[in-house]
Amino acid sequence: MSTLIAKTAQDISHKPVGQFEETRFEKIHNVIFEDSNVASIQVAQEIADLIRKKQALGQNCVLGLATGSSPIKVYEELVRMHKEEGLSFSNVITFNLDEYLPMEKGNMQSYYYFMHEHLFNHVDIPEENINIPDGSIPQEDVVEYCLSYEKKIKDNGGIDFQLLGIGRTGHIGFNEPGSHYNSGTRIITLDHITRVDAAPAFLGIDNVPRKAITMGIATVRSAKRIVLLGWGNNKAKIIKKTIEGEISSHVPATYLQKHNNVTFVLDKGAGSELTRNKTPWLVGSCEWTEELTSKAIVWLCAKTGKSILRLTDKDYNDNGMSDLLSLEDSYDLNIKMFNKLQHTITGWPGGKPNADDTSRPERAEPAKKRVIIFSPHPDDDVISMGGTFDRLIEQGHDVHVAYQTSGNIAVSDKEALKFAEIANTITPSKESESIIEAILNKDENTFDALEVRTLKGAIRRSESYAATRYLGLDDSHVHFLNLPFYETGTIKKNNLSNADIDIVVDLINEIKPHQIFAAGDLADPHGTHKVCLDAIFEALKRLKEESFMKDCWLWLYRGAWHEWDINEIEMAVPMSPDQVLKKRYAIFCHQSQKDGVMFQGDDSREFWMRAEERNKHTAAKYKALGLADYAAIEAFVRYKMD
Ligand code: F6R
């Protein structure tokens, strides 16, 4: 059985729960798309079809709408359909799920602002048809206000189509763990994880409101049709719990198991933990490709606590892999897998000169390679591949590093103020004073002034030089691309444009590299890493016909958040204990990202700790599989360009 990848609107049309037979583990109808953009377009299509159908019947169409990163592309597509295909919203009435409390409509973090920016300002919906919980309502009026919101939904005939996202707590709307099955629209206290996730948009957790108004579980359940969107690996665990777990108030989204017309629309990342994708051999018969076989053997070792060469026929049989054994016996399977992993290990990430390279990850020739390491932010290079970076330089390759974005928004005001004050002490100037004043007078609703952003970018640039000089790289080999898509001064970035791609094309064309290393965070649908990777893919497509391109290999490392699975790794670069320390010191050079990083995510460890633990963990996994025992390993996957 292989992963089902949906392509068309038909694929998301609902199958009632009782007849849903995808696997015995799943309790909610779901479809998985290769990519969240394609999926979003299909969801927008379903909404548009409903609006048109209702229009033809002379009826209103009542939509329940969500905010957050998940529905952005759906709204973008609806706006496109309005502009290019004449889709009218004149019969549409909307009810938004939630709003922070307290929150003014004019605040850029408000859901009121979000909805107008992404949808309402660009379509012909009558203003009076828009309903968004009002976050500016006085505390004493909230209860009554919530009852009237609920009543208004009923008076309009109920919600025809409810769009949802899901929080990592399992919330839908802001129905946090503990929410009751029969809850209605009400005031709620936000879970800590939800506030952590919202912190970047509010430039720090302290600015995130503690309360919100949310439609209740019963309000959501009363919708005639529900579609929940889930994108990216960091939703994978909660999606699995929701679809496969027991119904529980600890994961409020599990209440959707009882709805008779719900579909979860997922991308590959979000669907990756579902049993049918993660361990398909436990679900039914499989098509045993080489990739799936490797994945299954690595899993079997973890399950049995054995190394590869100790696995027996019985281990395979007992764990749903008997059909694999009918193709090959365990001895051959084990040896093949052992050799495959063994051949991924190399201390020569740029290839070993004068060595037989038939079973090495990199080519021996040319002995001295031109290399570009692309780093989305100014520290991903050392965090994710500091050891390999060091080796490439030591082994004499012509290494260049390209920092794709300035990383300026991740420098705190406190840090910037320190440098501005030092500058002003050494040479008092109007410029320094105006920066100091801008920082001291900044409130949560204003962007950084341009000169503050410039200073923050300069801090990160100096830190990058400190790290590259420490590794022995000449300054002339350090490139700051400052891609324009990033320079908005806020968390929300612009879309990738030709201006970004041209900058990447020019650098690749100038260096003509044999190797490119890039952050391969393929599954993160909206983040900076994905945009930076797309810029490289697009640049490589444009350079495809250049003669140097036939010798150019692209290696992907993973960003700070998450590592390749062992079975995916194609090059494993081991590090000695000394190299681990050297990498640590290189990461330390990025001082503005130490101690209280602004965009920490849900992991409170500092970046050097995460990187170290991750690399040690990879090494420990190799050891557990029966391979050599290293202090740490950095991992790469080769991306084959067509
Ligand atoms: C938003 C909402 C929330 C989000 C959820 C996922 O109106 O009610 O439930 O849908 O927090 O947020 P994103 O899409 O940003 O991951």
XYZ file of C-alpha atoms and ligand atoms in Angstrom:
658
model
C 0.000 0.000 0.000
C 1.461 3.382 -0.920
C 0.666 6.917 0.174
C -2.395 8.196 -1.595
C -1.714 11.554 -3.116
C -4.804 13.483 -4.139
C -4.807 15.722 -7.165
C -8.337 16.808 -7.885
C -11.366 18.339 -6.227
C -13.098 14.970 -6.605
C -10.511 13.532 -4.259
C -11.605 15.717 -1.369
C -15.300 15.165 -1.841
C -16.486 13.541 1.301
C -17.004 9.865 2.013
C -19.240 9.354 5.065
C -17.407 8.104 8.146
C -19.051 4.683 8.180
C -17.900 3.898 4.675
C -14.463 5.344 5.069
C -12.097 2.426 4.694
C -8.719 3.986 4.059
C -7.247 2.139 7.049
C -8.524 0.583 10.227
C -6.581 3.189 12.196
C -8.270 6.303 10.842
C -11.487 7.793 12.127
C -11.660 10.951 10.038
C -11.810 11.210 6.264
C -8.611 12.794 5.014
C -6.793 13.431 1.765
C -3.117 14.097 1.346
C -1.737 16.352 -1.371
C 1.834 16.534 -2.576
C 1.876 20.229 -1.778
C -0.183 22.691 0.255
C -0.636 25.130 -2.651
C -2.330 22.560 -4.852
C -4.448 21.427 -1.912
C -5.514 24.991 -1.083
C -6.620 25.594 -4.659
C -8.843 22.517 -4.476
C -10.409 23.668 -1.209
C -11.035 27.131 -2.696
C -12.698 25.370 -5.610
C -15.065 23.518 -3.293
C -16.000 26.805 -1.573
C -16.500 28.580 -4.914
C -18.713 25.743 -6.178
C -20.866 26.050 -3.070
C -21.173 29.843 -3.396
C -22.222 29.480 -7.042
C -24.664 26.652 -6.297
C -26.343 28.752 -3.617
C -26.369 31.751 -5.926
C -28.192 29.734 -8.586
C -30.805 28.823 -5.967
C -31.134 32.460 -4.874
C -29.812 31.584 -1.410
C -27.133 32.982 0.880
C -24.000 30.965 1.483
C -22.850 31.002 5.122
C -19.135 30.421 5.566
C -17.305 29.822 8.841
C -13.773 31.168 8.402
C -10.417 30.708 10.086
C -7.291 32.849 10.296
C -3.643 31.830 10.769
C -1.137 30.626 8.222
C -3.108 27.589 7.025
C -5.935 29.258 5.034
C -3.890 32.062 3.430
C -3.513 30.350 0.058
C -7.223 29.391 0.027
C -8.121 33.074 0.420
C -5.585 34.068 -2.207
C -7.209 31.658 -4.662
C -10.735 32.898 -3.833
C -9.562 36.454 -4.492
C -8.061 35.318 -7.802
C -11.346 33.649 -8.757
C -13.207 36.838 -7.896
C -10.880 38.978 -10.015
C -10.317 36.656 -12.941
C -13.393 34.460 -13.075
C -16.070 36.798 -11.739
C -16.801 34.763 -8.603
C -19.126 37.017 -6.608
C -19.396 37.116 -2.825
C -22.590 39.161 -2.853
C -24.594 36.257 -1.369
C -21.886 35.269 1.132
C -22.254 35.741 4.883
C -19.200 34.968 6.981
C -18.634 34.145 10.630
C -15.066 34.055 11.837
C -14.049 31.537 14.428
C -12.266 33.764 16.869
C -10.530 36.965 17.911
C -7.994 37.823 20.591
C -9.251 39.609 23.684
C -8.576 42.421 24.239
C -7.916 43.441 20.661
C -8.685 46.568 18.662
C -9.794 46.151 15.057
C -7.077 48.465 13.770
C -4.303 46.444 15.398
C -2.202 44.607 12.813
C -2.303 41.456 14.916
C -6.089 41.389 15.023
C -7.987 38.749 13.114
C -10.190 41.592 11.878
C -7.134 43.064 10.157
C -6.028 39.629 8.895
C -9.370 38.837 7.276
C -9.614 42.198 5.560
C -6.047 42.053 4.322
C -6.298 38.501 2.971
C -9.888 38.354 1.746
C -12.555 40.943 2.463
C -10.778 44.003 1.025
C -10.408 42.233 -2.311
C -13.879 40.765 -2.938
C -17.414 42.128 -3.255
C -18.782 40.873 0.064
C -21.190 43.419 1.642
C -19.566 44.786 4.830
C -22.713 43.982 6.838
C -22.347 40.282 5.914
C -18.991 40.038 7.696
C -19.017 38.784 11.289
C -15.834 38.593 13.325
C -15.923 38.338 17.120
C -15.257 41.792 18.517
C -12.167 41.830 20.707
C -12.806 45.359 21.910
C -16.017 44.477 23.747
C -15.938 45.456 27.459
C -15.368 42.490 29.751
C -18.816 42.812 31.364
C -20.585 42.556 27.988
C -18.696 39.564 26.626
C -21.109 36.838 27.749
C -24.084 38.534 26.195
C -22.089 39.352 23.084
C -21.140 35.670 22.646
C -24.768 34.567 22.955
C -25.785 37.076 20.310
C -22.988 35.857 17.973
C -24.263 32.313 18.378
C -27.852 33.420 17.748
C -26.883 35.329 14.631
C -25.343 32.170 13.141
C -28.604 30.284 13.791
C -30.754 33.143 12.465
C -28.818 32.948 9.213
C -29.632 29.263 8.848
C -26.390 27.890 10.304
C -22.948 27.487 8.721
C -22.909 25.762 5.329
C -19.153 25.355 5.145
C -16.670 25.681 8.012
C -12.971 26.140 7.258
C -10.607 25.165 10.087
C -6.929 25.050 10.924
C -5.553 23.084 13.852
C -3.265 24.251 16.624
C -0.494 22.080 18.039
C -2.604 21.751 21.192
C -5.341 20.164 19.073
C -7.460 23.302 19.248
C -9.978 24.189 16.563
C -10.965 27.810 16.689
C -9.480 28.643 20.080
C -11.139 25.662 21.761
C -8.154 24.682 23.834
C -7.700 21.337 25.654
C -10.469 20.950 28.223
C -13.130 22.413 25.931
C -16.498 20.755 26.206
C -18.224 18.887 23.377
C -21.309 21.081 23.790
C -19.499 24.395 24.239
C -20.799 27.489 22.450
C -19.227 30.831 21.568
C -17.431 32.069 24.665
C -14.376 33.627 26.228
C -11.393 31.291 26.618
C -7.915 31.401 28.143
C -5.255 30.538 25.569
C -2.977 27.561 26.123
C 0.712 28.344 26.659
C 1.691 26.451 23.471
C -0.773 28.529 21.456
C 0.754 31.712 22.850
C 4.266 30.444 22.060
C 3.185 29.769 18.479
C 1.692 33.258 18.211
C 4.744 34.947 19.775
C 6.617 35.718 16.525
C 3.628 37.642 15.134
C 3.462 39.670 18.344
C 7.261 40.088 18.531
C 7.513 38.176 21.785
C 5.288 36.070 24.011
C 4.738 38.869 26.521
C 2.705 40.768 23.933
C 0.392 37.844 23.109
C -3.069 38.292 24.679
C -4.028 35.674 27.241
C -7.676 35.438 26.270
C -9.814 35.154 23.170
C -13.417 34.875 22.068
C -14.011 31.654 20.174
C -16.898 29.815 18.586
C -17.495 26.667 20.621
C -17.126 23.018 19.669
C -20.906 22.740 19.324
C -20.941 25.821 17.064
C -18.310 24.272 14.805
C -19.992 20.854 14.885
C -23.277 22.353 13.746
C -21.747 23.287 10.368
C -23.086 21.209 7.506
C -19.644 20.657 6.026
C -16.221 21.008 7.652
C -12.801 21.113 6.010
C -9.706 21.260 8.210
C -6.372 22.262 6.693
C -3.063 20.894 7.994
C 0.292 21.825 6.493
C 3.831 20.910 7.417
C 5.676 18.432 9.605
C 5.057 20.336 12.807
C 1.363 19.511 12.536
C 2.002 15.804 11.877
C 1.808 14.600 15.489
C -1.419 16.402 16.350
C -2.982 15.317 13.055
C -2.209 11.695 13.878
C -3.667 12.045 17.377
C -6.788 13.681 15.991
C -7.403 11.176 13.227
C -6.293 7.979 14.956
C -6.653 8.706 18.673
C -9.583 8.346 21.040
C -12.071 11.216 21.324
C -10.951 13.338 24.247
C -11.277 16.856 25.589
C -7.455 16.862 25.775
C -7.402 17.048 21.976
C -10.570 18.989 21.116
C -10.170 18.384 17.367
C -10.925 14.682 18.031
C -14.558 15.734 18.549
C -14.670 16.042 14.765
C -14.617 12.231 14.607
C -18.316 12.424 15.372
C -19.170 14.801 12.531
C -20.636 13.154 9.466
C -19.282 15.480 6.784
C -15.720 16.421 7.606
C -12.526 16.158 5.571
C -8.975 16.879 6.634
C -6.955 18.232 3.723
C -3.258 17.680 4.387
C 0.085 18.000 2.713
C 2.657 15.210 2.857
C 4.382 16.692 5.913
C 1.222 16.928 7.998
C 0.137 13.416 6.960
C 3.551 11.878 7.572
C 2.812 10.473 11.051
C -0.378 8.672 10.032
C 0.126 4.936 10.384
C -0.672 4.361 6.732
C 2.268 6.604 5.754
C 4.684 6.060 8.599
C 4.448 2.287 8.872
C 2.278 1.155 5.932
C 3.329 -2.472 6.465
C 1.189 -2.471 9.608
C -1.829 -1.473 7.556
C -1.861 -3.738 4.519
C 0.275 -5.067 1.708
C 2.939 -2.701 0.404
C 4.763 -1.982 -2.792
C 8.288 -2.655 -1.528
C 10.368 0.047 -3.169
C 13.990 0.505 -2.069
C 13.013 3.587 -0.018
C 10.197 1.804 1.752
C 12.381 -1.225 2.479
C 15.033 1.004 4.086
C 12.422 2.834 6.116
C 10.915 -0.445 7.315
C 14.265 -1.938 8.330
C 15.272 1.147 10.311
C 11.889 1.047 12.039
C 12.217 -2.702 12.710
C 15.588 -2.173 14.402
C 14.095 0.488 16.691
C 11.088 -1.715 17.407
C 13.098 -4.828 18.256
C 16.074 -3.011 19.811
C 18.395 -4.912 17.461
C 21.106 -3.828 15.037
C 20.519 -4.499 11.319
C 22.673 -7.620 11.043
C 20.880 -9.266 13.959
C 17.390 -9.100 12.493
C 15.817 -12.524 11.902
C 13.023 -13.883 9.707
C 10.852 -13.956 12.785
C 11.417 -10.230 13.435
C 10.249 -9.441 9.903
C 7.287 -11.834 10.112
C 6.131 -10.671 13.535
C 6.032 -7.041 12.450
C 3.907 -6.992 9.325
C 6.773 -7.483 6.879
C 6.237 -11.093 5.813
C 5.526 -10.087 2.214
C 8.949 -8.415 2.102
C 10.492 -11.720 3.185
C 8.769 -13.468 0.328
C 10.845 -11.288 -2.036
C 14.221 -11.634 -0.313
C 15.460 -13.478 2.771
C 16.458 -11.612 5.912
C 20.186 -12.255 5.417
C 20.203 -10.470 2.041
C 17.904 -7.701 3.248
C 20.138 -7.073 6.248
C 23.423 -7.059 4.349
C 22.080 -4.768 1.643
C 20.760 -2.283 4.177
C 23.949 -2.387 6.222
C 26.086 -1.657 3.140
C 23.773 1.064 1.990
C 24.096 2.920 5.291
C 27.809 2.215 5.548
C 28.306 3.882 2.162
C 26.610 7.068 3.315
C 29.396 7.716 5.843
C 32.264 9.885 4.682
C 34.778 12.208 6.290
C 35.256 13.740 2.822
C 32.110 15.739 2.096
C 33.738 17.261 -1.010
C 34.795 13.808 -2.253
C 38.022 11.901 -1.455
C 40.777 12.657 -3.990
C 42.411 9.667 -5.718
C 39.984 7.212 -4.145
C 37.590 4.783 -5.767
C 34.315 6.691 -5.516
C 31.904 4.068 -6.846
C 30.252 3.631 -3.487
C 31.020 7.021 -1.945
C 28.417 9.764 -1.657
C 30.570 12.340 -3.512
C 32.774 12.249 -6.603
C 36.565 12.111 -6.229
C 37.033 14.500 -9.169
C 37.696 17.355 -9.337
C 39.787 17.075 -6.199
C 39.266 20.762 -5.432
C 35.633 21.672 -5.805
C 33.916 25.021 -5.927
C 31.237 25.007 -3.249
C 28.405 27.358 -2.263
C 26.771 26.933 1.119
C 23.429 28.734 1.097
C 22.207 29.737 4.533
C 18.642 31.151 4.810
C 19.440 33.118 7.982
C 22.932 34.223 8.947
C 23.533 31.246 11.266
C 21.905 28.209 9.637
C 25.216 27.307 7.988
C 27.061 26.698 11.243
C 24.046 25.367 13.139
C 23.139 22.786 10.543
C 26.446 21.948 8.883
C 29.211 23.641 10.880
C 31.286 20.442 10.996
C 30.981 19.794 7.267
C 31.672 23.465 6.511
C 34.897 23.201 8.525
C 35.980 20.017 6.744
C 35.328 21.452 3.294
C 37.610 24.393 4.097
C 40.277 22.188 5.682
C 40.242 19.822 2.747
C 41.111 22.721 0.452
C 37.881 23.298 -1.449
C 36.990 26.716 -2.782
C 34.162 27.347 -0.316
C 31.734 30.266 -0.475
C 28.909 30.971 1.933
C 25.831 32.938 0.905
C 23.527 34.347 3.581
C 20.206 34.643 1.841
C 18.415 37.017 4.217
C 19.613 39.724 6.559
C 17.954 38.027 9.565
C 17.374 41.531 10.968
C 14.005 40.917 12.632
C 15.492 38.259 14.902
C 17.664 40.810 16.705
C 15.964 42.133 19.820
C 15.571 45.852 20.494
C 17.624 45.392 23.649
C 20.555 44.021 21.646
C 20.287 46.747 18.994
C 20.088 49.449 21.664
C 23.327 48.186 23.182
C 25.211 48.631 19.889
C 23.590 51.998 19.131
C 24.607 53.280 22.553
C 28.170 52.036 22.135
C 28.378 53.709 18.717
C 27.033 56.921 20.186
C 29.540 56.815 23.027
C 32.486 56.426 20.668
C 31.290 58.939 18.085
C 28.218 60.858 19.184
C 26.052 61.399 16.111
C 22.532 62.358 15.081
C 22.170 58.973 13.354
C 22.935 56.980 16.496
C 20.692 59.203 18.558
C 17.796 58.771 16.182
C 18.225 54.966 16.312
C 18.266 55.059 20.114
C 15.160 57.219 20.139
C 13.343 55.004 17.611
C 13.998 51.924 19.733
C 13.024 53.543 23.010
C 9.776 54.902 21.557
C 8.735 51.799 19.690
C 5.395 50.229 20.601
C 4.126 46.764 19.702
C 2.162 48.050 16.732
C 4.935 49.781 14.826
C 7.568 48.484 12.436
C 11.234 49.028 13.063
C 12.448 52.228 11.440
C 14.672 51.565 8.427
C 17.842 52.650 10.259
C 17.028 50.280 13.148
C 16.602 47.422 10.702
C 19.865 48.354 9.043
C 21.643 48.286 12.406
C 20.089 44.907 13.245
C 21.212 43.523 9.880
C 24.711 44.885 10.510
C 24.852 43.108 13.885
C 24.062 39.810 12.224
C 26.575 40.473 9.455
C 29.383 41.056 11.953
C 28.431 37.916 13.829
C 28.537 35.941 10.590
C 32.019 37.234 9.799
C 33.122 36.259 13.300
C 31.984 32.683 12.611
C 33.380 32.377 9.084
C 36.724 33.910 10.137
C 36.864 31.456 13.019
C 36.436 28.620 10.526
C 39.206 30.126 8.387
C 37.167 31.448 5.476
C 38.353 34.578 3.697
C 35.883 37.522 3.874
C 35.831 37.690 0.069
C 34.088 34.293 0.111
C 31.236 35.511 2.299
C 28.195 36.859 0.419
C 25.265 38.708 1.969
C 22.402 38.456 -0.498
C 19.784 40.415 1.534
C 16.972 38.920 -0.541
C 14.237 41.558 -0.878
C 11.286 39.237 -0.081
C 12.448 39.227 3.557
C 12.798 42.972 4.011
C 9.282 43.826 5.161
C 10.252 44.666 8.721
C 7.625 42.209 10.006
C 7.142 38.467 10.370
C 4.975 38.401 7.289
C 7.201 38.200 4.226
C 6.580 39.088 0.617
C 6.258 36.412 -2.025
C 9.345 35.318 -3.892
C 9.960 37.589 -6.873
C 12.309 37.789 -9.848
C 14.428 40.259 -7.897
C 15.207 37.498 -5.362
C 15.787 34.820 -7.965
C 18.072 37.045 -10.068
C 20.369 37.597 -7.083
C 20.706 33.838 -6.548
C 21.180 33.205 -10.285
C 23.977 35.797 -10.448
C 25.897 34.257 -7.562
C 25.626 30.688 -8.873
C 26.618 31.873 -12.324
C 29.646 33.686 -10.949
C 30.944 30.786 -8.829
C 29.890 27.903 -11.118
C 29.866 25.477 -8.186
C 30.363 21.707 -8.237
C 28.461 21.483 -4.977
C 25.639 23.516 -3.532
C 24.500 23.002 0.047
C 21.068 24.371 0.926
C 18.528 24.222 3.748
C 16.113 21.547 2.568
C 13.097 22.333 4.709
C 10.762 21.151 1.998
C 7.728 20.737 4.205
C 7.533 24.110 5.921
C 4.931 25.768 3.705
C 5.225 29.418 4.678
C 8.537 29.923 6.408
C 11.605 31.751 5.257
C 13.557 28.522 4.720
C 11.071 27.277 2.150
C 11.121 30.575 0.251
C 14.936 30.529 0.274
C 14.925 26.977 -1.080
C 12.401 27.894 -3.759
C 14.694 30.751 -4.820
C 17.512 28.221 -5.328
C 15.305 25.720 -7.186
C 14.058 28.464 -9.478
C 17.585 29.794 -10.064
C 18.837 26.296 -10.931
C 15.973 25.841 -13.359
C 16.962 29.051 -15.117
C 20.606 27.998 -15.274
C 19.839 24.468 -16.434
C 21.393 24.864 -19.877
C 24.724 26.263 -18.600
C 27.566 23.795 -19.129
C 28.752 23.894 -15.480
C 25.329 22.712 -14.364
C 25.888 19.125 -15.442
C 28.610 18.871 -12.777
C 26.648 20.687 -10.089
C 25.233 18.568 -7.256
C 22.732 19.908 -4.768
C 22.973 18.648 -1.178
C 20.218 19.464 1.291
C 20.709 19.870 5.002
C 17.847 20.349 7.421
C 17.315 23.592 9.319
C 17.447 24.033 13.059
C 14.174 22.331 13.765
C 14.229 18.788 12.540
C 16.556 16.159 10.989
C 16.314 13.777 8.049
C 15.167 10.278 8.864
C 18.076 7.804 8.899
C 16.713 5.920 5.909
C 16.685 9.126 3.845
C 20.292 10.137 4.531
C 22.649 9.934 1.539
C 25.726 11.542 3.068
C 26.606 11.262 6.768
C 29.594 13.340 7.833
C 30.967 12.205 11.198
C 32.542 14.620 13.665
C 35.174 13.971 16.324
C 34.631 15.376 19.859
C 37.026 18.242 18.964
C 35.042 19.101 15.881
C 31.852 19.141 17.932
C 33.451 21.774 20.172
C 34.678 23.785 17.195
C 31.175 23.816 15.762
C 29.819 24.941 19.127
C 32.207 27.924 19.204
C 31.248 28.879 15.646
C 27.581 28.958 16.703
C 28.521 31.048 19.757
C 29.744 33.765 17.384
C 26.052 34.512 16.707
C 25.631 36.229 20.027
C 22.376 38.013 19.243
C 20.812 34.572 18.844
C 21.969 33.317 22.226
C 20.052 33.756 25.502
C 16.421 34.556 24.913
C 16.267 34.191 21.142
C 13.258 35.989 19.689
C 12.011 33.149 17.515
C 12.684 30.198 19.690
C 9.676 28.100 18.610
C 8.481 25.443 21.022
C 11.985 24.278 21.906
C 13.548 26.245 24.731
C 17.087 24.959 24.146
C 19.585 27.328 22.594
C 20.561 26.662 18.995
C 23.997 25.206 19.789
C 22.389 22.712 22.173
C 19.786 21.638 19.680
C 22.401 21.228 16.966
C 24.698 19.240 19.206
C 21.978 16.987 20.517
C 20.654 16.395 17.053
C 24.080 15.455 15.652
C 24.762 13.191 18.639
C 21.389 11.611 18.201
C 22.070 10.817 14.537
C 25.380 9.238 15.519
C 23.654 7.211 18.247
C 21.143 5.918 15.716
C 23.925 4.786 13.365
C 25.552 3.022 16.298
C 22.296 1.341 17.328
C 21.891 0.051 13.783
C 25.298 -1.627 14.149
C 27.493 0.923 12.377
C 30.543 2.741 13.764
C 30.281 4.726 16.994
C 30.926 8.444 16.283
C 30.574 11.466 18.593
C 28.245 13.237 16.166
C 27.059 13.123 12.554
C 25.725 15.781 10.177
C 23.308 14.469 7.584
C 22.525 15.370 3.961
C 20.214 14.273 1.193
C 21.081 14.770 -2.459
C 18.404 16.519 -4.475
C 18.342 15.262 -8.046
C 17.489 18.057 -10.425
C 15.661 17.168 -13.618
C -7.618 30.697 13.670
C -7.894 29.598 14.576
C -6.865 28.614 14.973
C -5.872 28.274 13.866
C -4.812 27.299 14.385
C -3.773 26.998 13.352
O -8.781 31.454 13.421
O -8.985 29.497 15.029
O -7.499 27.441 15.393
O -6.549 27.708 12.788
O -4.187 27.850 15.505
O -3.022 28.128 13.052
P -2.015 28.140 11.802
O -2.855 27.978 10.584
O -1.382 29.510 11.858
O -1.054 27.028 11.996
